[in-house]
Amino acid sequence: METEIISISLPPFPDFIEGNHRIFQAGQNHPDRENLGYFDLIFVKRGTLYLTEADKAYTIGPNQLFILLPDQHHFAHRPVDTDTEIDWLHFYTKAQWHQGTKRTYFVSELPIPELHYHQRSYTIHLPKLVTIKEPQLFAELYDAILNSTQEDSFEAIWQTEERFLRFLRYVEDQGVYRDRLTILGEEISLYLEKNLDQPLDNQSLAAHFHLHSNYLTKACKHVFGKTPMALLSDLRIETAKRYLLHTDEPIKSITALVGFSSEVYFSERFKKREGLSPRAYRQHYRN
């Protein structure tokens, strides 16, 4: 079975809903549920769970973590053979997400103006099914979340969310193997995002990374399925869309902010991709 990855756009950040421990006695089944509304993260401490989601069967053994989707039907296709102990946790997000065999990268749909210091878009990649390498550390992070909900303090909600986000980050690091090409592809994307207003090309990228442009293209295609210049064009258009919808910046200013050489060229590229001119796009979606 191919490794499956759940990609979730940030911000907004996912929220912890609830969690607990449970023991299924031999012969019992995991609950049959449909369209739960939030992600269900399960960690098997001992025993084995047999779950089907969207007609796909999974076997989750000791020290393995599994994540059920919020919009699918899941049920036990077989009762547990022996007493099976699990930790479970529900979390919720309104953000974009996608499950697939490759990582998906999102630009946050939140209105984040980029004229000032601002929050960055990020996509967290969680493994669908993975063996946890450090179960003791996992247990400590998990228990810290649950324990924080029992604290009688106005600070408790902040502690819970902070510990939950640290926990998610740990789960992300457990799951997806980030080889050299993947790391380089992500570094290229971050560099392009931070320098959208600069005159970038393959030669300037090669000079910055001290690597041949062919290798940079290979890394970018490995992660995003497109060349660095195609990725740059996408990032520029997506950023321009946010300016158009969430600021009153004139088209000429936006042209410069996202690195296009002329307003005419910017309008041509924008219309080719979105089907509307920048001005028409702003008017249509603001209305």
Tab-separated table of C-alpha atoms in Angstrom:
chain	number	residue	atom	x	y	z
A	1	MET	CA	0.000	0.000	0.000
A	2	GLU	CA	1.354	3.428	-0.961
A	3	THR	CA	2.037	5.886	1.826
A	4	GLU	CA	-0.902	8.296	2.128
A	5	ILE	CA	-0.461	11.879	3.282
A	6	ILE	CA	-3.040	14.282	4.674
A	7	SER	CA	-2.111	17.854	3.721
A	8	ILE	CA	-3.803	20.650	5.695
A	9	SER	CA	-3.527	24.372	4.948
A	10	LEU	CA	-2.378	26.736	7.717
A	11	PRO	CA	-3.633	29.208	8.855
A	12	PRO	CA	-6.249	28.816	10.270
A	13	PHE	CA	-4.702	26.337	12.647
A	14	PRO	CA	-6.499	23.087	13.550
A	15	ASP	CA	-8.230	22.958	16.938
A	16	PHE	CA	-8.147	20.183	19.506
A	17	ILE	CA	-11.701	19.002	20.293
A	18	GLU	CA	-11.438	16.019	22.640
A	19	GLY	CA	-9.448	12.893	23.363
A	20	ASN	CA	-9.231	9.916	25.714
A	21	HIS	CA	-7.994	6.371	26.230
A	22	ARG	CA	-9.995	3.261	25.408
A	23	ILE	CA	-9.636	-0.506	25.595
A	24	PHE	CA	-11.550	-2.741	23.170
A	25	GLN	CA	-12.099	-6.192	24.596
A	26	ALA	CA	-11.381	-9.175	22.355
A	27	GLY	CA	-14.296	-9.549	19.928
A	28	GLN	CA	-15.360	-5.886	20.088
A	29	ASN	CA	-15.521	-3.514	17.101
A	30	HIS	CA	-14.516	0.074	16.638
A	31	PRO	CA	-17.666	2.275	16.196
A	32	ASP	CA	-19.289	2.533	12.752
A	33	ARG	CA	-19.530	6.248	11.881
A	34	GLU	CA	-20.091	8.473	8.871
A	35	ASN	CA	-19.264	12.158	8.272
A	36	LEU	CA	-17.890	12.636	11.765
A	37	GLY	CA	-17.054	16.271	10.989
A	38	TYR	CA	-13.537	16.236	12.403
A	39	PHE	CA	-10.353	14.212	12.050
A	40	ASP	CA	-10.036	11.162	14.292
A	41	LEU	CA	-6.429	10.391	15.238
A	42	ILE	CA	-5.874	6.936	16.731
A	43	PHE	CA	-2.732	5.510	18.327
A	44	VAL	CA	-2.677	1.772	19.078
A	45	LYS	CA	-0.696	1.037	22.238
A	46	ARG	CA	-1.288	-2.731	22.175
A	47	GLY	CA	-3.347	-5.103	20.075
A	48	THR	CA	-4.556	-4.488	16.508
A	49	LEU	CA	-7.424	-2.523	14.966
A	50	TYR	CA	-9.009	-3.478	11.644
A	51	LEU	CA	-10.645	-0.437	10.069
A	52	THR	CA	-12.170	0.330	6.678
A	53	GLU	CA	-12.536	3.877	5.413
A	54	ALA	CA	-14.065	4.733	2.045
A	55	ASP	CA	-13.906	1.049	0.986
A	56	LYS	CA	-10.194	0.780	1.821
A	57	ALA	CA	-9.133	-1.641	4.568
A	58	TYR	CA	-6.355	-0.826	7.044
A	59	THR	CA	-4.635	-2.839	9.754
A	60	ILE	CA	-3.236	-0.716	12.599
A	61	GLY	CA	-0.846	-2.531	14.918
A	62	PRO	CA	1.065	-1.685	18.103
A	63	ASN	CA	2.812	1.717	18.145
A	64	GLN	CA	1.075	2.738	14.948
A	65	LEU	CA	-0.846	5.972	14.417
A	66	PHE	CA	-3.793	6.257	12.034
A	67	ILE	CA	-5.929	9.264	11.015
A	68	LEU	CA	-9.551	8.954	9.880
A	69	LEU	CA	-11.003	11.678	7.659
A	70	PRO	CA	-13.916	13.910	8.735
A	71	ASP	CA	-16.092	13.327	5.667
A	72	GLN	CA	-15.887	9.559	5.124
A	73	HIS	CA	-17.640	6.426	6.360
A	74	HIS	CA	-15.445	4.271	8.588
A	75	PHE	CA	-16.133	0.999	10.381
A	76	ALA	CA	-14.407	-2.116	11.725
A	77	HIS	CA	-14.253	-4.800	9.061
A	78	ARG	CA	-13.143	-7.264	11.711
A	79	PRO	CA	-13.348	-7.371	15.531
A	80	VAL	CA	-10.149	-7.091	17.544
A	81	ASP	CA	-8.445	-10.439	18.221
A	82	THR	CA	-7.088	-9.510	21.647
A	83	ASP	CA	-7.626	-6.687	24.109
A	84	THR	CA	-6.628	-3.596	22.158
A	85	GLU	CA	-5.686	-0.343	23.885
A	86	ILE	CA	-5.782	2.968	22.037
A	87	ASP	CA	-5.328	6.679	22.564
A	88	TRP	CA	-7.659	8.780	20.406
A	89	LEU	CA	-7.948	12.462	19.628
A	90	HIS	CA	-10.392	14.522	17.551
A	91	PHE	CA	-9.337	17.751	15.878
A	92	TYR	CA	-11.152	20.172	13.611
A	93	THR	CA	-10.254	22.611	10.860
A	94	LYS	CA	-12.108	24.860	8.427
A	95	ALA	CA	-9.032	25.062	6.212
A	96	GLN	CA	-8.412	23.311	2.896
A	97	TRP	CA	-7.115	19.757	3.150
A	98	HIS	CA	-6.415	16.852	0.845
A	99	GLN	CA	-5.407	13.202	1.193
A	100	GLY	CA	-3.217	11.611	-1.455
A	101	THR	CA	-0.026	9.716	-2.135
A	102	LYS	CA	1.856	12.997	-2.713
A	103	ARG	CA	1.964	16.087	-0.572
A	104	THR	CA	-0.354	18.909	-1.617
A	105	TYR	CA	0.704	22.499	-1.021
A	106	PHE	CA	-1.870	25.204	-0.290
A	107	VAL	CA	-1.869	28.975	-0.189
A	108	SER	CA	-3.998	29.994	2.802
A	109	GLU	CA	-7.449	31.292	1.917
A	110	LEU	CA	-7.385	33.674	4.879
A	111	PRO	CA	-7.065	37.383	4.041
A	112	ILE	CA	-3.401	37.923	4.918
A	113	PRO	CA	-2.211	41.313	3.591
A	114	GLU	CA	1.476	41.271	2.734
A	115	LEU	CA	2.303	44.954	3.101
A	116	HIS	CA	3.409	44.487	6.734
A	117	TYR	CA	4.824	41.776	8.987
A	118	HIS	CA	2.423	38.942	8.419
A	119	GLN	CA	1.641	35.299	9.058
A	120	ARG	CA	2.937	32.912	6.394
A	121	SER	CA	1.044	30.233	4.555
A	122	TYR	CA	2.111	26.717	5.495
A	123	THR	CA	0.867	23.255	4.682
A	124	ILE	CA	1.237	20.608	7.356
A	125	HIS	CA	1.649	17.037	6.087
A	126	LEU	CA	0.405	14.301	8.384
A	127	PRO	CA	0.893	10.586	7.703
A	128	LYS	CA	-2.296	8.578	7.263
A	129	LEU	CA	-0.669	5.522	8.854
A	130	VAL	CA	2.776	5.461	10.438
A	131	THR	CA	4.774	3.605	13.065
A	132	ILE	CA	5.789	5.987	15.852
A	133	LYS	CA	9.534	5.752	16.421
A	134	GLU	CA	9.454	7.103	19.986
A	135	PRO	CA	6.218	5.852	21.604
A	136	GLN	CA	7.252	7.108	25.048
A	137	LEU	CA	7.736	10.661	23.772
A	138	PHE	CA	4.471	10.386	21.834
A	139	ALA	CA	2.682	9.372	25.050
A	140	GLU	CA	4.178	12.309	26.956
A	141	LEU	CA	3.060	14.819	24.305
A	142	TYR	CA	-0.402	13.257	24.093
A	143	ASP	CA	-0.904	13.108	27.865
A	144	ALA	CA	0.231	16.742	28.168
A	145	ILE	CA	-2.718	17.767	25.968
A	146	LEU	CA	-5.261	15.802	27.998
A	147	ASN	CA	-3.799	16.943	31.331
A	148	SER	CA	-3.971	20.597	30.298
A	149	THR	CA	-7.743	20.325	29.863
A	150	GLN	CA	-8.049	19.455	33.571
A	151	GLU	CA	-6.286	22.572	34.812
A	152	ASP	CA	-8.575	25.040	36.572
A	153	SER	CA	-7.112	28.177	35.064
A	154	PHE	CA	-7.936	30.870	32.538
A	155	GLU	CA	-4.643	29.940	30.876
A	156	ALA	CA	-5.708	26.319	30.308
A	157	ILE	CA	-7.179	26.853	26.826
A	158	TRP	CA	-3.933	28.442	25.617
A	159	GLN	CA	-1.856	25.647	27.110
A	160	THR	CA	-4.060	23.010	25.481
A	161	GLU	CA	-3.807	24.597	22.045
A	162	GLU	CA	-0.063	25.159	22.356
A	163	ARG	CA	0.534	21.541	23.367
A	164	PHE	CA	-1.771	20.274	20.632
A	165	LEU	CA	0.074	22.218	17.918
A	166	ARG	CA	3.410	20.934	19.232
A	167	PHE	CA	1.940	17.428	19.123
A	168	LEU	CA	0.819	17.866	15.474
A	169	ARG	CA	4.267	19.101	14.536
A	170	TYR	CA	5.747	15.977	16.109
A	171	VAL	CA	3.326	13.762	14.161
A	172	GLU	CA	4.280	15.538	10.932
A	173	ASP	CA	7.979	14.893	11.577
A	174	GLN	CA	7.237	11.205	12.204
A	175	GLY	CA	5.500	10.616	8.949
A	176	VAL	CA	6.835	11.878	5.664
A	177	TYR	CA	10.392	11.134	4.723
A	178	ARG	CA	11.917	14.373	3.465
A	179	ASP	CA	14.757	13.463	1.163
A	180	ARG	CA	17.298	15.936	-0.173
A	181	LEU	CA	15.225	16.793	-3.253
A	182	THR	CA	12.117	17.443	-1.139
A	183	ILE	CA	13.970	19.736	1.244
A	184	LEU	CA	15.511	21.643	-1.667
A	185	GLY	CA	12.138	21.959	-3.421
A	186	GLU	CA	10.611	23.436	-0.259
A	187	GLU	CA	13.542	25.830	0.130
A	188	ILE	CA	13.070	27.002	-3.474
A	189	SER	CA	9.376	27.646	-2.838
A	190	LEU	CA	10.115	29.649	0.322
A	191	TYR	CA	12.783	31.694	-1.448
A	192	LEU	CA	10.424	32.475	-4.340
A	193	GLU	CA	7.649	33.461	-1.925
A	194	LYS	CA	9.952	35.846	-0.046
A	195	ASN	CA	11.266	37.438	-3.239
A	196	LEU	CA	8.184	37.725	-5.445
A	197	ASP	CA	8.885	41.379	-6.217
A	198	GLN	CA	12.404	40.646	-7.492
A	199	PRO	CA	13.389	39.900	-11.122
A	200	LEU	CA	13.934	36.162	-10.704
A	201	ASP	CA	14.969	33.641	-13.358
A	202	ASN	CA	16.688	30.257	-13.525
A	203	GLN	CA	20.122	31.844	-13.579
A	204	SER	CA	19.544	33.927	-10.446
A	205	LEU	CA	18.160	30.865	-8.646
A	206	ALA	CA	21.202	28.824	-9.641
A	207	ALA	CA	23.479	31.586	-8.340
A	208	HIS	CA	21.593	31.814	-5.038
A	209	PHE	CA	21.536	28.064	-4.353
A	210	HIS	CA	24.933	27.365	-5.933
A	211	LEU	CA	23.388	24.513	-7.892
A	212	HIS	CA	22.791	23.896	-11.586
A	213	SER	CA	19.377	25.073	-12.789
A	214	ASN	CA	18.579	21.554	-14.066
A	215	TYR	CA	18.943	20.171	-10.530
A	216	LEU	CA	16.738	22.939	-9.129
A	217	THR	CA	14.100	22.097	-11.746
A	218	LYS	CA	14.322	18.425	-10.805
A	219	ALA	CA	13.779	19.272	-7.110
A	220	CYS	CA	10.854	21.569	-7.852
A	221	LYS	CA	9.161	19.012	-10.105
A	222	HIS	CA	9.751	16.329	-7.466
A	223	VAL	CA	7.773	18.315	-4.864
A	224	PHE	CA	5.351	20.485	-6.856
A	225	GLY	CA	5.177	18.810	-10.261
A	226	LYS	CA	6.272	22.015	-12.028
A	227	THR	CA	9.384	24.055	-12.822
A	228	PRO	CA	10.608	26.865	-10.541
A	229	MET	CA	9.408	29.503	-13.019
A	230	ALA	CA	5.954	27.910	-13.280
A	231	LEU	CA	5.800	27.779	-9.484
A	232	LEU	CA	6.873	31.431	-9.316
A	233	SER	CA	4.099	32.405	-11.712
A	234	ASP	CA	1.524	30.539	-9.592
A	235	LEU	CA	2.756	32.183	-6.380
A	236	ARG	CA	2.622	35.624	-7.984
A	237	ILE	CA	-0.935	35.177	-9.217
A	238	GLU	CA	-2.152	33.734	-5.907
A	239	THR	CA	-0.558	36.622	-3.998
A	240	ALA	CA	-2.050	39.128	-6.450
A	241	LYS	CA	-5.502	37.627	-5.825
A	242	ARG	CA	-5.148	38.280	-2.095
A	243	TYR	CA	-4.114	41.891	-2.741
A	244	LEU	CA	-7.070	42.378	-5.072
A	245	LEU	CA	-9.594	41.008	-2.615
A	246	HIS	CA	-8.259	42.220	0.710
A	247	THR	CA	-6.603	45.584	-0.024
A	248	ASP	CA	-7.412	48.723	-1.998
A	249	GLU	CA	-4.014	48.790	-3.657
A	250	PRO	CA	-4.248	49.997	-7.281
A	251	ILE	CA	-3.509	47.450	-10.019
A	252	LYS	CA	-0.268	49.240	-10.872
A	253	SER	CA	1.022	48.859	-7.304
A	254	ILE	CA	0.018	45.192	-7.154
A	255	THR	CA	1.849	44.609	-10.425
A	256	ALA	CA	5.094	45.765	-8.800
A	257	LEU	CA	4.432	44.042	-5.463
A	258	VAL	CA	4.194	40.621	-7.108
A	259	GLY	CA	7.118	41.149	-9.456
A	260	PHE	CA	5.582	41.631	-12.910
A	261	SER	CA	7.493	43.937	-15.236
A	262	SER	CA	4.434	45.750	-16.627
A	263	GLU	CA	0.757	46.151	-15.825
A	264	VAL	CA	-0.204	44.955	-19.312
A	265	TYR	CA	1.811	41.737	-18.967
A	266	PHE	CA	0.430	41.160	-15.465
A	267	SER	CA	-3.150	41.557	-16.735
A	268	GLU	CA	-2.513	39.169	-19.611
A	269	ARG	CA	-1.068	36.462	-17.341
A	270	PHE	CA	-3.790	36.943	-14.752
A	271	LYS	CA	-6.623	36.723	-17.278
A	272	LYS	CA	-5.119	33.652	-18.929
A	273	ARG	CA	-5.149	31.815	-15.607
A	274	GLU	CA	-8.281	33.195	-13.908
A	275	GLY	CA	-10.475	34.005	-16.926
A	276	LEU	CA	-10.926	37.600	-15.729
A	277	SER	CA	-8.761	40.691	-15.771
A	278	PRO	CA	-7.424	41.790	-12.352
A	279	ARG	CA	-9.920	44.663	-12.205
A	280	ALA	CA	-12.866	42.460	-13.213
A	281	TYR	CA	-11.746	39.787	-10.723
A	282	ARG	CA	-11.725	42.324	-7.891
A	283	GLN	CA	-15.145	43.688	-8.795
A	284	HIS	CA	-16.727	40.258	-9.294
A	285	TYR	CA	-15.550	38.613	-6.065
A	286	ARG	CA	-15.909	41.680	-3.854
A	287	ASN	CA	-19.504	41.952	-4.989
